[in-house]
Coordinates of C-alpha atoms (C1' of nucleotides) in Angstrom, one line a residue:
Chain Y
M1304 CA -18.4 15.2 33.4
N1305 CA -20.8 15.7 30.6
K1306 CA -22.3 12.3 29.5
K1307 CA -22.6 13.4 25.8
K1308 CA -19.0 14.5 25.6
Q1309 CA -17.9 11.3 27.2
Q1310 CA -20.0 9.3 24.7
T1311 CA -18.5 11.2 21.8
E1312 CA -15.0 10.7 23.1
Q1313 CA -15.6 7.0 23.5
T1314 CA -17.1 6.2 20.1
K1315 CA -14.6 8.5 18.4
K1316 CA -11.9 6.4 19.9
K1317 CA -13.7 3.2 19.0
I1318 CA -13.9 4.2 15.4
A1319 CA -10.3 5.5 15.4
D1320 CA -9.0 2.2 16.9
A1321 CA -10.9 0.1 14.4
A1322 CA -9.8 2.2 11.5
R1323 CA -6.2 2.3 12.5
T1324 CA -6.0 -1.4 12.7
L1325 CA -7.6 -1.9 9.3
F1326 CA -5.7 0.8 7.6
A1327 CA -2.4 -0.7 8.9
Q1328 CA -3.5 -4.2 7.8
K1329 CA -5.1 -3.5 4.5
G1330 CA -4.0 -0.1 3.4
Y1331 CA -6.0 3.0 2.8
K1332 CA -7.9 2.4 -0.3
A1333 CA -8.6 -1.3 0.5
T1334 CA -10.2 -0.4 3.8
S1335 CA -13.8 0.4 3.2
I1336 CA -16.1 2.4 5.4
E1337 CA -18.2 -0.8 5.7
D1338 CA -15.1 -2.6 7.0
I1339 CA -14.7 0.1 9.7
V1340 CA -18.4 0.0 10.4
N1341 CA -18.2 -3.8 11.1
A1342 CA -15.1 -3.5 13.2
A1343 CA -16.3 -0.6 15.2
G1344 CA -19.9 -1.8 15.6
C1345 CA -21.5 1.5 14.6
S1346 CA -23.3 2.9 11.6
A1347 CA -21.8 4.5 8.6
G1348 CA -23.5 7.7 9.3
N1349 CA -21.9 7.8 12.7
I1350 CA -18.5 7.8 11.3
Y1351 CA -19.4 10.8 9.2
Y1352 CA -20.9 12.5 12.3
H1353 CA -17.5 12.3 14.0
F1354 CA -15.2 12.7 11.0
K1355 CA -15.5 14.8 7.9
N1356 CA -14.9 11.9 5.6
K1357 CA -12.5 9.0 5.0
E1358 CA -9.6 11.2 4.3
G1359 CA -10.3 13.3 7.4
L1360 CA -10.4 10.1 9.5
F1361 CA -7.1 9.0 8.1
L1362 CA -5.4 12.4 8.7
Y1363 CA -6.8 12.3 12.2
L1364 CA -5.1 9.0 12.8
L1365 CA -1.8 10.3 11.5
E1366 CA -1.8 13.3 13.7
D1367 CA -3.0 11.3 16.6
W1368 CA 0.0 9.0 16.2
N1369 CA 2.2 12.1 16.2
R1370 CA 0.7 13.5 19.3
E1371 CA 1.1 10.2 21.2
W1372 CA 4.7 9.7 20.0
D1373 CA 5.7 13.2 21.0
Q1374 CA 4.2 12.7 24.4
T1375 CA 5.6 9.2 25.0
W1376 CA 9.0 10.2 23.7
L1377 CA 9.3 13.3 25.8
A1378 CA 8.7 11.2 28.9
K1379 CA 11.0 8.3 27.9
E1380 CA 13.9 10.2 26.4
K1381 CA 15.1 11.4 29.8
L1382 CA 15.4 7.8 31.0
Y1383 CA 18.1 7.0 28.4
P1384 CA 21.5 8.6 29.2
T1385 CA 23.2 8.1 25.8
T1386 CA 22.1 8.5 22.3
V1387 CA 22.8 4.8 21.7
D1388 CA 20.4 4.0 24.6
K1389 CA 17.8 6.3 23.1
L1390 CA 18.0 4.6 19.7
F1391 CA 17.6 1.2 21.3
G1392 CA 14.7 2.6 23.3
M1393 CA 13.1 3.9 20.2
A1394 CA 13.5 0.6 18.4
E1395 CA 11.9 -1.2 21.3
Y1396 CA 9.0 1.2 21.3
L1397 CA 8.4 0.8 17.6
A1398 CA 8.7 -3.0 17.9
L1399 CA 6.0 -3.1 20.7
D1400 CA 3.7 -0.5 19.2
Q1401 CA 2.8 -2.9 16.5
L1402 CA 1.0 -0.3 14.3
S1403 CA 4.3 1.3 14.8
H1404 CA 5.9 3.2 12.1
P1405 CA 4.1 6.5 11.3
L1406 CA 4.8 6.3 7.7
T1407 CA 3.1 3.0 7.3
K1408 CA 2.4 1.6 3.9
A1409 CA -1.0 3.1 4.2
S1410 CA 0.4 6.6 4.6
D1411 CA 2.6 6.1 1.7
E1412 CA -0.2 4.8 -0.4
F1413 CA -2.4 7.6 0.7
F1414 CA 0.2 10.2 -0.1
N1415 CA 1.0 8.9 -3.5
N1416 CA -2.6 8.5 -4.8
S1417 CA -4.4 11.2 -6.7
E1418 CA -4.1 14.9 -6.0
K1419 CA -4.8 16.0 -2.5
A1420 CA -5.9 19.5 -1.6
P1421 CA -2.7 21.5 -1.3
D1422 CA -3.1 22.0 2.4
V1423 CA -3.4 18.2 2.9
E1424 CA -0.4 17.6 0.8
E1425 CA 1.6 20.1 2.8
R1426 CA 0.5 18.6 6.1
I1427 CA 1.7 15.2 5.0
N1428 CA 5.0 16.5 3.6
N1429 CA 5.6 18.2 6.9
M1430 CA 5.0 14.9 8.8
V1431 CA 7.4 12.9 6.6
K1432 CA 10.0 15.6 7.0
G1433 CA 9.3 15.6 10.7
Y1434 CA 10.2 11.9 11.0
I1435 CA 13.4 12.3 9.2
D1436 CA 14.3 15.4 11.2
F1437 CA 13.7 13.5 14.4
N1438 CA 16.2 10.8 13.4
Q1439 CA 18.6 13.4 12.2
Q1440 CA 18.6 15.4 15.4
L1441 CA 19.0 12.2 17.4
L1442 CA 22.0 11.2 15.3
Q1443 CA 23.5 14.6 15.5
K1444 CA 23.3 14.5 19.3
G1445 CA 25.2 11.2 19.1
I1446 CA 27.9 12.9 17.1
D1447 CA 28.1 15.8 19.4
N1448 CA 28.5 13.4 22.3
Q1449 CA 31.2 11.6 20.3
E1450 CA 29.3 8.4 20.5
F1451 CA 29.9 7.9 16.8
E1452 CA 31.4 9.6 13.8
I1453 CA 29.5 10.0 10.7
A1454 CA 29.7 12.4 7.8
D1455 CA 26.4 12.5 6.1
V1456 CA 23.8 12.9 8.9
S1457 CA 20.8 13.5 6.7
S1458 CA 21.4 10.5 4.5
L1459 CA 21.8 8.3 7.6
A1460 CA 18.6 9.7 9.0
I1461 CA 16.9 8.4 5.9
I1462 CA 18.7 5.1 6.1
L1463 CA 17.6 4.6 9.7
D1464 CA 14.0 5.4 8.7
S1465 CA 14.2 3.0 5.8
L1466 CA 15.4 0.2 8.0
L1467 CA 12.7 0.7 10.6
F1468 CA 10.0 1.1 8.0
G1469 CA 11.0 -2.0 6.2
L1470 CA 11.3 -4.0 9.4
N1471 CA 7.8 -3.0 10.2
L1472 CA 6.5 -5.0 7.3
H1473 CA 8.4 -8.2 8.1
T1474 CA 7.7 -8.1 11.8
R1475 CA 4.0 -8.0 11.2
R1476 CA 4.2 -11.7 10.6
M1477 CA 6.3 -12.3 13.7
E1478 CA 5.5 -13.0 17.4
R1479 CA 6.3 -10.4 20.0
E1480 CA 9.6 -11.7 21.1
E1481 CA 10.8 -12.3 17.6
T1482 CA 9.8 -8.8 16.7
L1483 CA 11.7 -7.3 19.6
A1484 CA 14.8 -9.3 18.8
A1485 CA 14.6 -8.2 15.1
Y1486 CA 14.4 -4.5 16.0
R1487 CA 17.2 -4.8 18.5
L1488 CA 19.4 -6.6 16.1
A1489 CA 18.6 -4.1 13.4
M1490 CA 19.6 -1.2 15.6
R1491 CA 22.8 -3.0 16.7
V1492 CA 23.7 -3.5 13.0
F1493 CA 23.0 0.1 12.3
L1494 CA 25.0 1.4 15.3
H1495 CA 27.8 -0.9 14.6
G1496 CA 27.7 0.3 11.0
I1497 CA 28.2 3.9 12.0
A1498 CA 30.4 3.2 15.0
K1499 CA 33.7 4.9 15.4
P1500 CA 36.5 2.6 14.3
A1501 CA 37.6 0.6 17.3
R1502 CA 41.0 1.6 18.7
Chain C
M970 CA 8.1 -15.2 -37.3
N971 CA 4.3 -15.3 -36.9
K972 CA 2.9 -11.8 -37.1
K973 CA 0.1 -12.6 -34.7
K974 CA 2.4 -13.9 -32.0
Q975 CA 4.5 -10.9 -32.5
Q976 CA 1.6 -8.6 -32.0
T977 CA 0.4 -10.5 -28.9
E978 CA 3.9 -10.3 -27.4
Q979 CA 4.1 -6.6 -28.1
T980 CA 0.7 -5.6 -26.6
K981 CA 1.2 -7.9 -23.7
K982 CA 4.4 -6.1 -22.9
K983 CA 2.8 -2.7 -23.4
I984 CA 0.1 -3.5 -21.0
A985 CA 2.5 -5.0 -18.5
D986 CA 4.8 -2.0 -18.7
A987 CA 2.0 0.4 -18.1
A988 CA 0.5 -1.7 -15.3
R989 CA 3.9 -2.1 -13.6
T990 CA 4.5 1.6 -13.4
L991 CA 1.0 2.3 -12.2
F992 CA 1.0 -0.4 -9.5
A993 CA 4.4 0.7 -8.3
Q994 CA 3.2 4.3 -8.1
K995 CA -0.3 4.0 -6.8
G996 CA -0.5 0.6 -5.3
Y997 CA -2.6 -2.4 -6.3
K998 CA -6.1 -1.4 -5.4
A999 CA -5.8 2.2 -6.3
T1000 CA -4.7 1.3 -9.9
S1001 CA -7.9 0.9 -11.9
I1002 CA -8.2 -1.0 -15.2
E1003 CA -9.1 2.3 -16.7
D1004 CA -5.8 3.7 -15.6
I1005 CA -4.0 0.9 -17.3
V1006 CA -6.2 1.3 -20.4
N1007 CA -5.3 5.0 -20.6
A1008 CA -1.6 4.4 -20.0
A1009 CA -1.3 1.4 -22.4
G1010 CA -3.6 2.9 -25.1
C1011 CA -5.7 -0.2 -25.6
S1012 CA -9.2 -1.3 -24.6
A1013 CA -10.3 -2.8 -21.4
G1014 CA -11.4 -5.9 -23.2
N1015 CA -7.9 -6.3 -24.6
I1016 CA -6.4 -6.5 -21.1
Y1017 CA -8.8 -9.4 -20.3
Y1018 CA -7.9 -11.0 -23.6
H1019 CA -4.2 -11.2 -22.6
F1020 CA -4.6 -11.7 -18.8
K1021 CA -7.1 -13.6 -16.8
N1022 CA -8.0 -10.6 -14.6
K1023 CA -6.5 -7.9 -12.5
E1024 CA -5.1 -10.3 -10.0
G1025 CA -3.6 -12.4 -12.8
L1026 CA -2.0 -9.4 -14.4
F1027 CA -0.4 -8.5 -11.1
L1028 CA 0.9 -12.0 -10.4
Y1029 CA 2.3 -12.0 -13.9
L1030 CA 4.3 -8.9 -13.1
L1031 CA 5.7 -10.3 -9.9
E1032 CA 6.8 -13.5 -11.7
D1033 CA 8.1 -11.5 -14.6
W1034 CA 10.3 -9.5 -12.2
N1035 CA 11.6 -12.7 -10.7
R1036 CA 12.5 -14.1 -14.1
E1037 CA 14.3 -11.0 -15.1
W1038 CA 16.1 -10.8 -11.7
D1039 CA 17.3 -14.4 -11.9
Q1040 CA 18.6 -13.8 -15.4
T1041 CA 20.3 -10.5 -14.7
W1042 CA 21.8 -11.7 -11.5
L1043 CA 23.2 -14.9 -13.0
A1044 CA 25.1 -12.9 -15.6
K1045 CA 26.3 -10.2 -13.2
E1046 CA 27.2 -12.3 -10.2
K1047 CA 30.3 -13.7 -11.9
L1048 CA 31.7 -10.2 -12.4
Y1049 CA 31.9 -9.6 -8.6
P1050 CA 34.7 -11.5 -6.9
T1051 CA 33.8 -11.1 -3.3
T1052 CA 30.4 -11.2 -1.5
V1053 CA 30.9 -7.6 -0.5
D1054 CA 31.2 -6.7 -4.1
K1055 CA 28.2 -8.7 -4.9
L1056 CA 26.2 -6.9 -2.3
F1057 CA 27.2 -3.5 -3.6
G1058 CA 26.4 -4.7 -7.1
M1059 CA 23.0 -5.7 -5.9
A1060 CA 22.4 -2.4 -4.3
E1061 CA 23.4 -0.6 -7.4
Y1062 CA 21.0 -2.7 -9.5
L1063 CA 18.1 -2.1 -7.2
A1064 CA 18.9 1.6 -7.1
L1065 CA 18.8 1.9 -10.9
D1066 CA 15.9 -0.4 -11.5
Q1067 CA 13.6 2.2 -10.1
L1068 CA 10.6 -0.2 -9.8
S1069 CA 13.2 -2.1 -8.0
H1070 CA 12.2 -4.1 -5.0
P1071 CA 10.1 -7.1 -5.8
L1072 CA 8.2 -6.8 -2.6
T1073 CA 7.0 -3.3 -3.4
K1074 CA 4.3 -1.7 -1.3
A1075 CA 1.9 -2.9 -4.0
S1076 CA 2.9 -6.6 -3.4
D1077 CA 2.6 -6.1 0.3
E1078 CA -0.8 -4.5 -0.1
F1079 CA -1.9 -7.2 -2.5
F1080 CA -0.8 -9.9 -0.2
N1081 CA -2.5 -8.5 2.9
N1082 CA -5.8 -7.8 1.4
S1083 CA -8.7 -10.3 1.6
E1084 CA -8.4 -13.9 1.2
K1085 CA -6.7 -15.2 -1.9
A1086 CA -7.2 -18.6 -3.4
P1087 CA -4.9 -20.9 -1.6
D1088 CA -2.6 -21.5 -4.6
V1089 CA -2.2 -17.8 -5.1
E1090 CA -1.4 -17.3 -1.4
E1091 CA 1.2 -20.1 -1.7
R1092 CA 2.8 -18.6 -4.7
I1093 CA 3.2 -15.3 -3.0
N1094 CA 4.5 -16.9 0.2
N1095 CA 7.1 -18.7 -1.9
M1096 CA 8.2 -15.5 -3.5
V1097 CA 8.7 -13.6 -0.3
K1098 CA 10.6 -16.6 1.1
G1099 CA 12.7 -16.6 -2.0
Y1100 CA 13.8 -13.0 -1.6
I1101 CA 14.9 -13.7 2.0
D1102 CA 16.6 -16.9 1.0
F1103 CA 18.5 -15.1 -1.7
N1104 CA 19.8 -12.7 0.9
Q1105 CA 20.6 -15.4 3.3
Q1106 CA 22.6 -17.5 0.8
L1107 CA 24.5 -14.4 -0.2
L1108 CA 25.4 -13.6 3.4
Q1109 CA 26.3 -17.2 4.1
K1110 CA 28.7 -17.1 1.3
G1111 CA 30.3 -14.1 2.8
I1112 CA 30.7 -15.9 6.1
D1113 CA 32.2 -19.0 4.4
N1114 CA 34.7 -16.7 2.7
Q1115 CA 35.4 -15.2 6.0
E1116 CA 34.5 -11.7 4.8
F1117 CA 32.4 -11.1 7.9
E1118 CA 31.3 -12.9 11.0
I1119 CA 27.7 -13.0 11.9
A1120 CA 25.7 -15.3 14.1
D1121 CA 22.1 -15.0 13.1
V1122 CA 22.2 -15.2 9.3
S1123 CA 18.4 -15.5 8.8
S1124 CA 17.6 -12.5 10.9
L1125 CA 20.2 -10.5 9.1
A1126 CA 18.7 -11.5 5.8
I1127 CA 15.5 -10.0 6.9
I1128 CA 17.2 -6.9 8.1
L1129 CA 18.9 -6.5 4.8
D1130 CA 15.7 -6.9 3.0
S1131 CA 14.0 -4.4 5.3
L1132 CA 16.7 -1.8 4.6
L1133 CA 16.4 -2.2 0.9
F1134 CA 12.7 -2.2 0.9
G1135 CA 12.4 0.9 3.0
L1136 CA 15.0 2.7 1.0
N1137 CA 12.9 2.1 -2.1
L1138 CA 10.2 4.2 -0.7
H1139 CA 12.4 7.2 0.1
T1140 CA 14.4 7.1 -3.1
R1141 CA 11.3 7.3 -5.2
R1142 CA 11.4 11.0 -4.5
M1143 CA 15.1 11.3 -5.3
E1144 CA 17.2 11.9 -8.4
R1145 CA 19.3 9.2 -10.0
E1146 CA 22.6 10.2 -8.4
E1147 CA 21.1 10.8 -5.0
T1148 CA 19.4 7.4 -5.2
L1149 CA 22.6 5.6 -6.1
A1150 CA 24.4 7.3 -3.3
A1151 CA 21.7 6.4 -0.8
Y1152 CA 21.8 2.7 -1.7
R1153 CA 25.6 2.7 -1.6
L1154 CA 25.7 4.3 1.8
A1155 CA 23.0 1.9 3.1
M1156 CA 25.0 -1.1 2.0
R1157 CA 28.2 0.4 3.5
V1158 CA 26.5 0.9 6.8
F1159 CA 25.1 -2.6 6.7
L1160 CA 28.4 -4.2 5.8
H1161 CA 30.2 -2.1 8.4
G1162 CA 27.5 -3.1 10.8
I1163 CA 28.3 -6.8 10.3
A1164 CA 32.0 -6.5 9.7
K1165 CA 34.5 -8.5 11.6
P1166 CA 36.0 -6.4 14.4
A1167 CA 39.0 -4.7 13.0
R1168 CA 42.3 -6.0 14.3
Chain I
dT1408 C1' -40.9 18.4 32.2
dA1409 C1' -40.8 20.8 27.8
dA1410 C1' -37.7 22.2 24.2
dG1411 C1' -33.5 22.2 22.3
dA1412 C1' -29.1 20.0 21.4
dT1413 C1' -26.4 16.1 20.6
dA1414 C1' -25.5 11.3 19.2
dC1415 C1' -26.8 8.0 16.1
dT1416 C1' -29.3 4.9 12.4
dG1417 C1' -29.6 2.8 8.0
dA1418 C1' -31.6 3.0 3.6
dA1419 C1' -30.8 5.6 -0.6
dC1420 C1' -27.9 7.9 -4.1
dG1421 C1' -24.5 8.7 -7.4
dT1422 C1' -19.9 7.1 -8.8
dT1423 C1' -16.4 4.1 -9.7
dT1424 C1' -14.9 -0.4 -10.4
dA1425 C1' -13.8 -5.1 -12.4
dT1426 C1' -15.5 -8.0 -15.7
dT1427 C1' -18.1 -9.7 -19.8
dC1428 C1' -19.5 -10.2 -24.4
dA1429 C1' -21.5 -9.5 -29.0
dG1430 C1' -19.4 -7.8 -32.7
dT1431 C1' -15.4 -6.1 -35.8
dA1432 C1' -10.9 -6.1 -37.8
dT1433 C1' -6.7 -8.4 -38.9
dT1434 C1' -3.9 -12.4 -40.0
dA1435 C1' -3.1 -17.4 -40.8
dT1436 C1' -4.4 -21.5 -43.2
dA1437 C1' -5.9 -24.7 -46.8
Chain A
dT136 C1' -9.7 -16.6 -52.1
dA137 C1' -12.7 -18.6 -48.7
dT138 C1' -12.7 -20.0 -44.0
dA139 C1' -11.0 -20.3 -39.6
dA140 C1' -8.4 -18.4 -35.9
dT141 C1' -6.7 -14.7 -33.6
dA142 C1' -6.5 -9.8 -31.8
dC143 C1' -9.1 -6.3 -30.4
dT144 C1' -13.2 -2.8 -29.3
dG145 C1' -16.2 -0.4 -26.2
dA146 C1' -20.7 -0.3 -24.4
dA147 C1' -23.3 -2.9 -20.9
dT148 C1' -23.6 -5.0 -16.2
dA149 C1' -23.4 -5.8 -11.7
dA150 C1' -21.2 -5.2 -7.5
dA151 C1' -18.7 -2.1 -4.2
dC152 C1' -17.9 2.1 -2.7
dG153 C1' -18.0 6.9 -0.2
dT154 C1' -21.3 10.0 1.2
dT155 C1' -25.8 12.1 2.5
dC156 C1' -29.9 12.8 5.0
dA157 C1' -34.5 12.4 6.9
dG158 C1' -35.7 10.5 10.9
dT159 C1' -35.0 8.5 15.8
dA160 C1' -33.2 8.1 20.4
dT161 C1' -30.7 10.1 24.2
dC162 C1' -29.2 13.6 27.0
dT163 C1' -28.8 18.7 28.6
dT164 C1' -30.7 22.8 30.0
dA165 C1' -33.9 26.2 31.6

DNA sequence: TAAGATACTGAACGTTTATTCAGTATTATA
DNA sequence: TATAATACTGAATAAACGTTCAGTATCTTA
């Protein structure tokens, strides 16, 4: 293994980790390069050696999250027999991931501020759409399996996303167990809310 | 009526309105004084004549929202006979208010960034607690009236808040009718989710 | 081991930002 | 109407910020 490549990989990860935490905590604009420099323990120039600029670093983090999610989910999904199980599994993962929801407040802030280059804007739009589609497909599968009966799948996909997104804010001030419980309860309320009428 | 007082009131409102819209759109940090100056059509100095500083302006907006909410709610609450009706009424109000949720992403960003003076921190903490308490009391009333049966009221108060908060983000890109429908559906899912088992 | 490539430093630069303040216009007061 | 109080202006200031770059250290390659 090339020692330089290894070094690059390592520091790139160190920067990414520091940046992710800070962005999630403080938001995009409020996180300065100097903040990241201090947290990562490297120079400002080094950040610009590994990433095009602050925007590029942020986009990298978003896409990195996506990659990891796809990978993790692909492996985990099979373990859950029903859609209901899958939804609980998803809730658990999001609860434990901490920096969980992809559309964090930072992304939202990032997205809504000042004009981005059209290609950047499109990439973000696609991501947001992707999250909703993900929910929608999951819910649709539950309908197909007759686990629940709902009319407006796309609206419910948004509602599910809203619930998880909002929960992410509150649970940031909670302990691990409390967080897990909150996510589980949220999913239970949601599922009960869309359940087939008992018979 | 004093003409000076009138003038002060008017421009203070003009600044507050402009700032509120911008903060809600772009977030706290990303909204510059110059942005507000342009939107309000006054000088930078004038803002500092009416408000202590940017932080003071923001806190004023938060507390202003609270005042208005208390007032509106006090008047509206009586019109709704059951707790379920009240919750739907609340959803409708939040949907139509646009800059609706008090704990917008701007507040969240504001709150999480850098140390605030202890008194400021406490004021914000009290506000957040207030929103949750509001939900909790409403839900408790529903339980007392035997409209629904739930065990963990305080957790559900947070879940309700999460749902409404998250929805606020998504509906910002929706039209009026779509927004209303989304809030109504969200509340229906929530209520169905905590409903007494049908018998 | 010499030469080139790669990884990194940190001071410097130009912008943007919140905030101030000396000065001006408008209104209230006596 | 003269004087004081209030409302406001906008250029100046200093701090913070993202970004660059000449230079240095480390590693790869031939």
